Coordinates of C-alpha atoms and ligand atoms in Angstrom, one line a residue:
X1 CA 0.0 0.1 0.1
X2 CA 2.9 2.3 1.0
X3 CA 4.3 1.9 -2.5
X4 CA 0.7 2.6 -4.1
X5 CA 0.5 5.6 -2.1
X6 CA 4.1 7.1 -2.7
X7 CA 3.3 7.9 -6.1
X8 CA 0.1 10.7 -5.6
X9 CA -2.0 11.7 -8.1
X10 CA -1.0 15.3 -8.1
X11 CA -1.4 18.1 -10.4
X12 CA -5.2 17.1 -11.3
X13 CA -6.1 18.6 -14.5
X14 CA -3.1 21.0 -14.7
X15 CA -2.1 19.5 -18.0
X16 CA -5.7 18.8 -18.9
X17 CA -7.2 20.7 -21.8
X18 CA -8.5 23.9 -20.8
X19 CA -6.6 24.2 -17.5
X20 CA -6.7 28.1 -16.5
X21 CA -4.8 29.7 -13.6
X22 CA -7.3 30.5 -10.6
X23 CA -9.4 27.4 -11.4
X24 CA -11.3 28.0 -8.2
X25 CA -12.3 31.5 -9.0
X26 CA -15.2 30.7 -10.8
X27 CA -15.5 27.0 -10.0
X28 CA -18.9 24.9 -9.7
X29 CA -18.2 22.8 -6.6
X30 CA -20.3 19.9 -6.1
X31 CA -20.8 18.8 -2.3
X32 CA -20.9 14.9 -1.8
X33 CA -22.0 13.9 1.7
X34 CA -20.6 10.3 1.4
X35 CA -23.2 8.7 3.6
X36 CA -26.0 9.5 1.3
X37 CA -24.6 9.6 -1.9
X38 CA -23.9 6.3 -3.2
X39 CA -23.3 2.8 -1.4
X40 CA -21.1 0.6 -2.9
X41 CA -21.3 -2.4 -0.7
X42 CA -24.9 -2.6 0.1
X43 CA -24.8 -1.9 3.6
X44 CA -27.4 0.9 3.7
X45 CA -24.6 3.6 3.9
X46 CA -23.1 5.5 1.4
X47 CA -19.1 4.9 1.0
X48 CA -16.1 6.0 -1.0
X49 CA -16.2 3.1 -3.5
X50 CA -19.9 4.4 -3.8
X51 CA -18.6 7.8 -4.8
X52 CA -15.9 6.7 -7.1
X53 CA -18.3 4.7 -9.2
X54 CA -20.7 7.8 -9.6
X55 CA -17.9 10.2 -10.7
X56 CA -18.7 10.0 -14.4
X57 CA -22.2 11.4 -13.3
X58 CA -20.6 14.4 -11.7
X59 CA -18.0 14.8 -14.7
X60 CA -21.3 14.8 -17.0
X61 CA -22.9 17.0 -14.8
X62 CA -20.1 19.4 -15.7
X63 CA -18.9 20.6 -12.1
X64 CA -15.4 21.2 -11.6
X65 CA -14.8 20.0 -8.2
X66 CA -16.0 17.6 -5.6
X67 CA -15.9 18.5 -1.8
X68 CA -16.7 15.6 0.2
X69 CA -17.8 16.0 3.9
X70 CA -15.6 13.9 6.6
X71 CA -15.1 10.4 5.9
X72 CA -12.5 9.9 8.4
X73 CA -12.2 7.5 11.3
X74 CA -15.1 8.7 13.6
X75 CA -17.5 7.1 16.3
X76 CA -20.1 9.2 14.3
X77 CA -21.6 11.2 17.2
X78 CA -22.0 14.1 14.5
X79 CA -22.1 12.3 11.3
X80 CA -18.2 12.2 11.0
X81 CA -17.6 15.7 12.3
X82 CA -15.9 14.1 15.2
X83 CA -13.0 12.7 14.0
X84 CA -10.9 10.0 15.9
X85 CA -8.2 9.9 13.5
X86 CA -7.3 12.3 10.8
X87 CA -5.2 10.0 8.7
X88 CA -7.7 7.1 8.6
X89 CA -10.6 6.3 6.7
X90 CA -13.6 4.8 8.7
X91 CA -14.3 1.4 8.1
X92 CA -17.9 2.3 7.3
X93 CA -16.6 4.5 4.1
X94 CA -13.8 2.2 2.9
X95 CA -9.8 2.1 3.1
X96 CA -7.0 4.6 2.4
X97 CA -6.8 2.7 -0.7
X98 CA -10.5 3.4 -1.8
X99 CA -9.4 7.1 -0.9
X100 CA -6.5 7.1 -3.1
X101 CA -8.5 5.4 -6.0
X102 CA -11.2 7.9 -5.6
X103 CA -8.9 10.8 -6.1
X104 CA -6.9 9.2 -9.1
X105 CA -10.0 8.4 -10.8
X106 CA -11.5 12.0 -10.3
X107 CA -8.3 13.6 -11.6
X108 CA -8.6 11.4 -14.5
X109 CA -12.0 12.7 -15.2
X110 CA -10.8 16.3 -14.8
X111 CA -12.5 16.6 -11.5
X112 CA -10.7 17.9 -8.4
X113 CA -11.1 16.8 -5.0
X114 CA -11.5 18.9 -1.9
X115 CA -11.8 17.1 1.6
X116 CA -13.2 18.2 4.7
X117 CA -10.8 19.1 7.7
X118 CA -12.0 19.6 11.1
X119 CA -9.7 21.4 13.3
X120 CA -11.8 23.1 15.9
X121 CA -12.4 19.7 17.6
X122 CA -11.8 16.2 17.7
X123 CA -13.9 13.4 18.8
X124 CA -13.8 12.1 22.1
X125 CA -12.4 8.9 21.0
X126 CA -9.4 10.8 19.6
X127 CA -6.0 9.3 21.1
X128 CA -4.9 12.6 22.9
X129 CA -8.4 13.0 24.6
X130 CA -8.8 9.5 25.6
X131 CA -5.2 9.6 27.2
X132 CA -6.1 13.1 28.5
X133 CA -9.0 11.6 30.6
X134 CA -7.3 8.4 31.5
X135 CA -4.2 10.2 32.9
X136 CA -6.4 12.4 35.1
X137 CA -5.6 15.9 36.4
X138 CA -2.1 16.8 35.5
X139 CA -1.8 15.1 32.2
X140 CA 0.0 17.2 29.6
X141 CA -2.3 16.2 27.0
X142 CA -5.1 18.2 28.8
X143 CA -3.4 21.4 27.7
X144 CA -4.1 20.4 24.0
X145 CA -7.8 20.8 24.9
X146 CA -9.6 23.2 27.2
X147 CA -9.9 21.6 30.7
X148 CA -11.0 23.7 33.6
X149 CA -12.0 23.5 37.0
X150 CA -15.6 24.1 37.7
X151 CA -17.1 26.8 39.8
X152 CA -19.1 26.8 42.8
X153 CA -17.9 25.2 46.3
X154 CA -17.2 21.7 44.8
X155 CA -16.7 22.6 41.4
X156 CA -20.1 21.6 40.3
X157 CA -20.7 24.5 37.9
X158 CA -19.3 25.0 34.6
X159 CA -16.2 27.2 34.2
X160 CA -18.1 29.7 32.2
X161 CA -21.5 30.5 30.7
X162 CA -21.0 29.5 27.2
X163 CA -23.6 27.1 25.4
X164 CA -23.1 24.7 22.9
X165 CA -24.3 25.2 19.4
X166 CA -26.1 22.1 19.7
X167 CA -28.1 23.1 22.9
X168 CA -27.2 22.9 26.6
X169 CA -23.8 24.3 28.3
X170 CA -20.5 24.0 26.4
X171 CA -18.9 22.1 29.2
X172 CA -18.9 18.5 30.1
X173 CA -17.6 17.5 33.7
X174 CA -15.0 14.7 33.8
X175 CA -14.8 11.8 36.1
X176 CA -11.3 11.3 37.5
X177 CA -9.7 7.9 37.2
X178 CA -10.4 7.6 40.9
X179 CA -14.3 8.0 40.3
X180 CA -14.3 11.3 42.0
X181 CA -15.9 14.4 39.9
X182 CA -13.0 16.1 37.9
X183 CA -12.6 19.3 35.7
X184 CA -14.8 20.0 33.0
X185 CA -13.9 20.3 29.4
X186 CA -15.1 22.7 26.5
X187 CA -17.2 21.5 23.6
X188 CA -18.7 24.0 21.1
X189 CA -20.6 21.3 19.7
X190 CA -21.7 17.9 21.0
X191 CA -19.9 16.6 24.3
X192 CA -18.3 14.0 22.0
X193 CA -16.4 16.8 20.1
X194 CA -13.9 18.4 22.6
X195 CA -12.6 21.6 21.3
X196 CA -8.6 21.6 20.8
X197 CA -6.8 24.4 22.5
X198 CA -5.1 25.9 19.5
X199 CA -2.6 28.0 21.6
X200 CA -0.8 24.6 22.2
X201 CA 2.1 24.2 19.5
X202 CA 1.4 20.8 19.4
X203 CA -2.1 21.1 18.1
X204 CA -0.9 23.7 15.4
X205 CA 2.0 21.1 14.3
X206 CA -0.3 18.3 14.3
X207 CA -2.5 19.9 11.8
X208 CA 0.3 21.3 9.6
X209 CA 1.2 17.6 9.6
X210 CA -2.5 16.7 8.5
X211 CA -2.6 19.1 5.7
X212 CA 0.7 17.7 4.1
X213 CA -0.6 14.0 4.7
X214 CA -3.8 14.8 2.5
X215 CA -1.9 17.0 0.2
X216 CA 0.7 14.4 -0.3
X217 CA -2.4 11.9 -1.4
X218 CA -3.2 14.3 -4.2
X219 CA -6.3 16.2 -2.8
X220 CA -6.9 19.9 -4.4
X221 CA -8.1 21.4 -1.4
X222 CA -9.8 21.6 2.1
X223 CA -13.1 22.8 3.3
X224 CA -12.2 24.0 6.7
X225 CA -15.0 23.2 9.3
X226 CA -15.8 26.0 11.9
X227 CA -12.9 28.0 10.7
X228 CA -13.9 30.8 12.9
X229 CA -13.7 29.0 16.1
X230 CA -10.5 27.8 16.7
X231 CA -9.1 30.7 18.6
X232 CA -10.9 31.6 22.1
X233 CA -10.8 34.9 23.9
X234 CA -8.0 35.1 26.5
X235 CA -9.1 33.6 29.9
X236 CA -12.4 32.3 28.0
X237 CA -14.7 35.1 29.5
X238 CA -18.3 34.9 30.3
X239 CA -20.6 35.8 27.5
X240 CA -23.0 37.4 29.8
X241 CA -26.0 36.7 27.5
X242 CA -29.0 34.7 27.6
X243 CA -30.2 32.8 24.3
X244 CA -26.6 33.0 23.0
X245 CA -27.5 30.8 19.9
X246 CA -29.5 34.0 18.8
X247 CA -26.4 35.9 18.9
X248 CA -24.5 33.8 16.5
X249 CA -23.6 35.3 13.4
X250 CA -24.8 38.8 14.7
X251 CA -21.6 39.6 17.0
X252 CA -18.0 38.7 17.6
X253 CA -18.4 36.2 20.4
X254 CA -15.5 35.1 22.6
X255 CA -15.4 31.7 20.9
X256 CA -16.0 32.7 17.5
X257 CA -14.3 34.9 14.9
X258 CA -11.3 36.0 17.1
X259 CA -8.7 37.7 15.1
X260 CA -6.0 35.2 16.1
X261 CA -7.5 32.7 13.9
X262 CA -6.0 34.3 10.8
X263 CA -2.5 33.9 11.9
X264 CA -3.4 29.9 11.6
X265 CA -4.6 30.4 8.2
X266 CA -1.6 32.3 6.9
X267 CA 0.7 29.4 8.1
X268 CA -1.6 26.9 6.1
X269 CA -1.3 29.1 3.1
X270 CA 2.5 28.6 3.0
X271 CA 1.9 25.0 3.0
X272 CA -0.8 25.0 0.3
X273 CA 1.5 26.9 -2.0
X274 CA 4.3 24.5 -1.7
X275 CA 2.2 22.2 -3.9
X276 CA 1.8 22.5 -7.6
X277 CA -1.6 22.7 -8.9
X278 CA -3.5 25.6 -6.9
X279 CA -4.5 23.7 -3.8
X280 CA -7.1 25.7 -2.0
X281 CA -8.8 26.2 1.4
X282 CA -12.4 27.4 1.9
X283 CA -13.6 28.6 5.0
X284 CA -16.9 27.7 6.7
X285 CA -16.7 30.9 8.8
X286 CA -19.9 32.2 10.5
X287 CA -19.2 35.7 11.1
X288 CA -21.4 38.9 12.0
X289 CA -20.8 40.4 8.7
X290 CA -19.6 39.8 5.1
X291 CA -16.7 42.2 5.8
X292 CA -15.5 39.8 8.5
X293 CA -15.9 37.0 6.3
X294 CA -13.6 38.6 3.9
X295 CA -10.9 38.6 6.5
X296 CA -10.4 34.8 5.8
X297 CA -9.6 35.3 2.1
X298 CA -7.2 37.8 2.2
X299 CA -4.5 37.2 -0.3
X300 CA -2.2 35.3 2.1
X301 CA -5.0 33.2 3.9
X302 CA -7.7 31.1 2.4
X303 CA -9.1 31.0 -1.2
X304 CA -12.7 31.1 -0.6
X305 CA -15.4 31.3 2.1
X306 CA -18.8 30.1 2.2
X307 CA -21.4 33.0 1.7
X308 CA -24.2 32.2 4.5
X309 CA -25.8 35.5 4.3
X310 CA -26.6 34.6 0.5
X311 CA -27.6 31.2 1.7
X312 CA -30.3 33.0 4.2
X313 CA -31.8 35.4 1.9
X314 CA -35.3 35.1 1.2
X315 CA -36.9 34.7 -2.2
X316 CA -37.1 38.5 -2.6
X317 CA -35.8 40.9 -5.4
X318 CA -34.7 43.8 -3.3
X319 CA -33.4 41.4 -0.7
X320 CA -31.4 39.3 -3.1
X321 CA -30.0 42.4 -4.7
X322 CA -28.7 44.0 -1.6
X323 CA -27.0 40.8 -0.6
X324 CA -25.5 40.3 -3.9
X325 CA -24.2 44.0 -4.0
X326 CA -23.0 43.5 -0.4
X327 CA -21.0 40.2 -0.9
X328 CA -19.5 41.3 -4.3
X329 CA -18.4 44.8 -2.4
X330 CA -17.0 42.8 0.6
X331 CA -14.6 40.6 -1.6
X332 CA -13.5 43.4 -3.9
X333 CA -10.8 45.0 -1.6
X334 CA -9.2 41.5 -0.8
X335 CA -9.5 40.2 -4.3
X336 CA -11.0 36.9 -3.5
X337 CA -13.9 35.4 -5.6
X338 CA -17.4 35.8 -4.1
X339 CA -19.1 32.5 -3.3
X340 CA -22.7 31.5 -3.7
X341 CA -24.6 28.7 -2.1
X342 CA -28.2 27.7 -1.5
X343 CA -28.0 24.2 0.2
X344 CA -25.7 22.1 2.3
X345 CA -26.0 19.3 4.5
X346 CA -26.7 21.6 7.5
X347 CA -29.7 23.4 6.4
X348 CA -33.1 22.8 5.1
X349 CA -32.9 22.4 1.1
X350 CA -33.6 25.5 -0.6
X351 CA -36.8 23.7 -2.4
X352 CA -38.2 23.6 0.9
X353 CA -37.0 26.8 2.3
X354 CA -38.5 28.6 -0.5
X355 CA -41.7 26.6 -0.1
X356 CA -42.4 28.1 3.1
X357 CA -43.0 31.9 4.3
X358 CA -39.9 33.8 4.6
X359 CA -38.2 34.2 8.3
X360 CA -38.5 30.7 9.4
X361 CA -34.5 30.3 9.2
X362 CA -32.8 27.5 7.9
X363 CA -34.1 24.6 10.2
X364 CA -37.7 23.8 8.9
X365 CA -39.8 21.0 9.6
X366 CA -42.9 21.8 7.4
X367 CA -43.0 20.8 3.6
X368 CA -45.0 24.1 2.4
X369 CA -46.1 24.5 -1.0
X370 CA -43.9 22.0 -3.0
X371 CA -44.6 23.4 -6.4
X372 CA -43.8 26.8 -5.5
X373 CA -40.8 25.8 -3.8
X374 CA -39.5 24.0 -6.8
X375 CA -40.4 26.7 -9.1
X376 CA -38.4 29.1 -6.9
X377 CA -35.6 26.8 -6.4
X378 CA -34.9 26.5 -9.9
X379 CA -35.1 30.1 -10.7
X380 CA -32.8 30.8 -7.6
X381 CA -30.2 28.3 -9.0
X382 CA -30.3 30.2 -12.6
X383 CA -29.5 33.2 -10.7
X384 CA -26.8 31.9 -8.7
X385 CA -24.9 30.3 -11.8
X386 CA -25.3 33.8 -13.3
X387 CA -23.2 35.5 -10.8
X388 CA -19.4 36.1 -11.0
X389 CA -17.5 33.8 -8.5
X390 CA -17.6 30.3 -7.5
X391 CA -20.9 28.6 -6.7
X392 CA -21.6 25.3 -4.4
X393 CA -24.2 22.8 -5.3
X394 CA -25.2 20.4 -2.6
X395 CA -25.9 16.8 -3.7
X396 CA -29.6 16.3 -4.8
X397 CA -30.3 19.8 -5.4
X398 CA -30.0 18.9 -9.1
X399 CA -32.7 16.9 -8.8
X400 CA -34.9 19.3 -7.3
X401 CA -35.1 17.4 -4.1
X402 CA -37.1 18.8 -1.2
X403 CA -36.2 18.4 2.4
X404 CA -37.8 15.1 4.0
X405 CA -39.5 16.9 6.7
X406 CA -41.6 14.0 8.1
X407 CA -38.8 11.5 9.2
X408 CA -39.9 9.7 12.2
X409 CA -38.0 11.0 15.3
X410 CA -36.7 7.4 16.0
X411 CA -34.9 7.6 12.8
X412 CA -33.2 10.8 13.2
X413 CA -29.7 11.0 14.1
X414 CA -28.4 14.6 14.1
X415 CA -27.1 15.1 17.6
X416 CA -28.6 18.6 17.8
X417 CA -32.1 17.5 17.3
X418 CA -31.5 15.5 20.7
X419 CA -29.8 18.4 22.5
X420 CA -32.7 20.7 21.5
X421 CA -35.1 18.0 22.8
X422 CA -36.7 17.9 19.1
X423 CA -37.3 21.6 18.8
X424 CA -34.4 22.0 16.4
X425 CA -31.5 20.3 14.9
X426 CA -33.7 18.9 11.5
X427 CA -30.6 18.5 9.6
X428 CA -31.2 14.9 8.8
X429 CA -34.1 16.1 6.3
X430 CA -31.5 17.1 3.8
X431 CA -29.3 14.0 4.5
X432 CA -31.6 11.3 3.1
X433 CA -29.7 9.0 0.5
X434 CA -30.6 10.5 -3.0
X435 CA -32.4 8.5 -5.7
X436 CA -30.7 7.2 -8.6
X437 CA -32.9 5.0 -10.0
X438 CA -37.1 4.9 -10.4
X439 CA -37.4 1.8 -8.4
X440 CA -35.4 -0.8 -6.5
X441 CA -33.9 -1.3 -3.2
X442 CA -33.2 2.3 -2.0
X443 CA -33.7 3.5 -5.5
X444 CA -30.4 2.8 -6.6
X445 CA -28.6 4.3 -4.0
X446 CA -27.0 0.8 -3.3
X447 CA -28.0 -2.7 -3.0
X448 CA -29.4 -2.7 0.6
X449 CA -31.4 -0.1 2.4
X450 CA -30.9 3.4 3.3
X451 CA -29.7 4.6 6.7
X452 CA -32.3 7.3 6.7
X453 CA -35.7 6.3 5.5
X454 CA -36.5 7.4 1.6
X455 CA -39.8 8.7 1.0
X456 CA -42.4 7.1 -1.2
X457 CA -42.2 8.6 -4.8
X458 CA -38.4 9.3 -4.3
X459 CA -38.0 7.3 -7.6
X460 CA -39.6 9.9 -9.5
X461 CA -37.3 12.4 -8.6
X462 CA -34.3 10.1 -9.6
X463 CA -31.6 10.5 -12.0
X464 CA -32.9 7.9 -14.1
X465 CA -36.5 9.5 -14.1
X466 CA -35.0 12.9 -15.1
X467 CA -32.1 12.3 -17.5
X468 CA -32.9 13.4 -21.0
X469 CA -36.1 14.7 -20.1
X470 CA -36.5 17.9 -21.5
X471 CA -37.3 20.7 -18.7
X472 CA -36.4 18.2 -15.7
X473 CA -34.4 19.8 -12.8
X474 CA -31.2 17.6 -13.7
X475 CA -31.3 18.8 -17.3
X476 CA -31.4 22.3 -16.2
X477 CA -28.4 22.2 -14.1
X478 CA -26.6 20.2 -16.9
X479 CA -27.5 22.9 -19.4
X480 CA -26.7 25.8 -17.1
X481 CA -23.2 24.2 -15.9
X482 CA -22.3 23.5 -19.5
X483 CA -23.3 27.0 -20.6
X484 CA -21.1 28.3 -17.9
X485 CA -18.2 26.2 -19.3
X486 CA -18.8 27.5 -22.7
X487 CA -19.1 31.0 -21.7
X488 CA -16.5 31.6 -19.2
X489 CA -17.7 35.2 -18.9
X490 CA -20.5 34.1 -16.9
X491 CA -18.7 33.1 -13.8
X492 CA -15.7 35.6 -14.2
X493 CA -15.2 39.1 -12.9
X494 CA -16.5 40.4 -10.0
X495 CA -19.1 42.7 -10.8
X496 CA -22.7 42.8 -12.1
X497 CA -24.7 45.5 -13.8
X498 CA -28.1 46.4 -12.5
X499 CA -30.3 47.2 -15.3
X500 CA -33.9 48.6 -15.0
X501 CA -36.8 46.2 -14.6
X502 CA -40.3 46.1 -12.9
X503 CA -41.1 45.7 -9.3
X504 CA -40.1 42.4 -7.9
X505 CA -37.7 41.7 -11.2
X506 CA -34.0 41.7 -11.2
X507 CA -32.5 42.5 -14.2
X508 CA -28.6 42.1 -14.2
X509 CA -25.9 42.3 -17.1
X510 CA -23.2 40.1 -17.2
X511 CA -20.6 40.1 -20.3
X512 CA -22.7 39.0 -23.2
X513 CA -25.7 38.0 -21.2
X514 CA -28.6 39.6 -19.5
X515 CA -30.3 37.7 -16.5
X516 CA -33.8 38.4 -15.7
X517 CA -35.3 37.0 -12.5
X518 CA -39.0 37.3 -11.6
X519 CA -39.3 36.9 -7.9
X520 CA -43.2 37.7 -8.0
X521 CA -45.8 35.2 -8.0
X522 CA -47.4 36.6 -11.1
X523 CA -46.2 36.6 -14.9
X524 CA -44.5 39.7 -15.7
X525 CA -44.3 41.5 -19.1
X526 CA -40.7 42.8 -19.7
X527 CA -38.6 43.8 -22.8
X528 CA -36.7 40.8 -24.8
X529 CA -33.2 41.2 -23.9
X530 CA -31.9 39.0 -26.8
X531 CA -32.0 35.5 -27.6
X532 CA -33.1 33.0 -24.5
X533 CA -30.2 30.9 -23.7
X534 CA -31.9 29.1 -20.9
X535 CA -35.0 29.5 -18.7
X536 CA -36.2 28.0 -15.4
X537 CA -39.6 27.8 -16.9
X538 CA -41.1 28.2 -20.3
X539 CA -40.9 31.7 -21.4
X540 CA -43.0 33.4 -24.0
X541 CA -41.5 35.8 -26.4
X542 CA -43.2 38.0 -28.5
X543 CA -41.5 40.3 -30.7
X544 CA -39.8 42.8 -28.5
X545 CA -41.6 41.9 -25.4
X546 CA -41.4 38.9 -23.3
X547 CA -43.7 37.5 -20.5
X548 CA -41.8 36.2 -17.6
X549 CA -43.7 33.7 -15.9
X550 CA -44.1 33.9 -11.9
X551 CA -40.9 33.0 -10.3
X552 CA -38.9 32.4 -13.2
X553 CA -35.3 33.2 -14.4
X554 CA -34.2 33.4 -17.8
X555 CA -30.6 34.0 -19.2
X556 CA -30.6 35.9 -22.5
X557 CA -27.4 36.3 -24.9
X558 CA -27.1 39.7 -26.3
Ligands
LIG601 C1 -20.0 22.3 10.7 C2 -20.6 21.2 9.9 C3 -21.8 20.7 10.8 C4 -21.2 20.2 11.9 C5 -20.4 21.2 12.9 C6 -19.4 20.5 13.9 O1 -20.8 23.4 11.0 O2 -20.8 21.7 8.6 O3 -22.2 19.3 9.9 O4 -22.0 19.8 12.9 O5 -19.4 22.0 12.1 O6 -18.4 19.9 13.3

């Protein structure tokens, strides 16, 4: 195996035809959630062999790169975002050889591979943490995490008032090896996810080595999980606020978006730059403003950051225009491409968000008006793919999948659902294995079942059911992504030109194109803008005029 891995598949498609510098600037990046994409061995759980077998589908979809959510050795307390060994593959997903095969195969097809890196916390089953607990108070390994004595007369109160993102206190009390109650440790997420202490040089060294391990394996980049969380304010001060979760994303918190994180990313950038082929890092950074998000993508830090402000925007012309402008303006001074995303593994799929009234947030448990949601989702996607910068597509959105809102509680696995006592944490709804075939066991997901139940009728949304069908959501995505490839101007640059349009209609100019978006629930008559290149619903052109159906986007070539 060593020998096999010693000649990594580097350089991806550097020599492939059409390679351009800065491939990531306008890349369409497809998120694979390995548990739910394709099951190669029929055990009901997706795996790396399943992904490899389906890579030709992604090549045909036309995406530039694939980001895989974590597949590392993990007890799966948070679906793999609790990593026990950063250099090993969880047996449920395969082996290092499977990862190697996936990377090589992808590169052979001209696809780049981005892996998830989880540096804010490890699993409580990570060797360091297990030993830190077993060795008891005074263990040097405890300094690599945040262990603190409790408050109160007997240390029975947590060291500060921080709350876990998944609900409940962000601290758990340990039991000493002799059975007495001991110190507490910090976990911003589940108790099985202790936060690393990034002030400790061993932690920084370890992650630099992990980066190199995967770069040597040939990966093209990293999506950095909770990139905003690594550094905590000196002394871990109380927040002094109730309902802390409401503050998330509105304020700099003592545990989020501290300025010290940037030094870490500067050191990572020097490592990425040592490797050929423009290896990249993408920040998952929840910050109060897009301006603060831009700090993560300064020229000597990461390459991209997710634009969650865009993801959270309602289907409303004025709101969309505002967030697009703010996003482009924020990235301009740092020279990084703006990114756009509508769905991922942590939020209700956009076909269901847009099916519900605005203002419900991104964790929704009601199906809403499915037809309306799909119509708006298709229109929203065409708008997203017309914007300058890089766009993220979450597996299954190209099929127009809705969230599965009626999963039985006993099927749910999202730890935040349980920590929030069933009032929040509905992330399983977007994680249901995707349908490949009309019929058959798990609709072609695999030869066995499916780790989350798939709804009846899932097969009608399958790849098989939509392939070659004019007007299907899958063919719309294929056509849109192909058009972006054919007309690089669509994703290029950093500006959009806003043209006049009726109330509720966005008219934006891109080099050689105009994109018109009717966000209203009624047809709108507009001036025809040229030749229709693509439309999210049939558009009628009558001489110099056109009728945009309700909730429809049209791309025009001018
Ligand atoms: C990120 C991941 C999410 C995970 C959390 C803790 O937000 O996207 O799925 O639960 O980090 O690692």
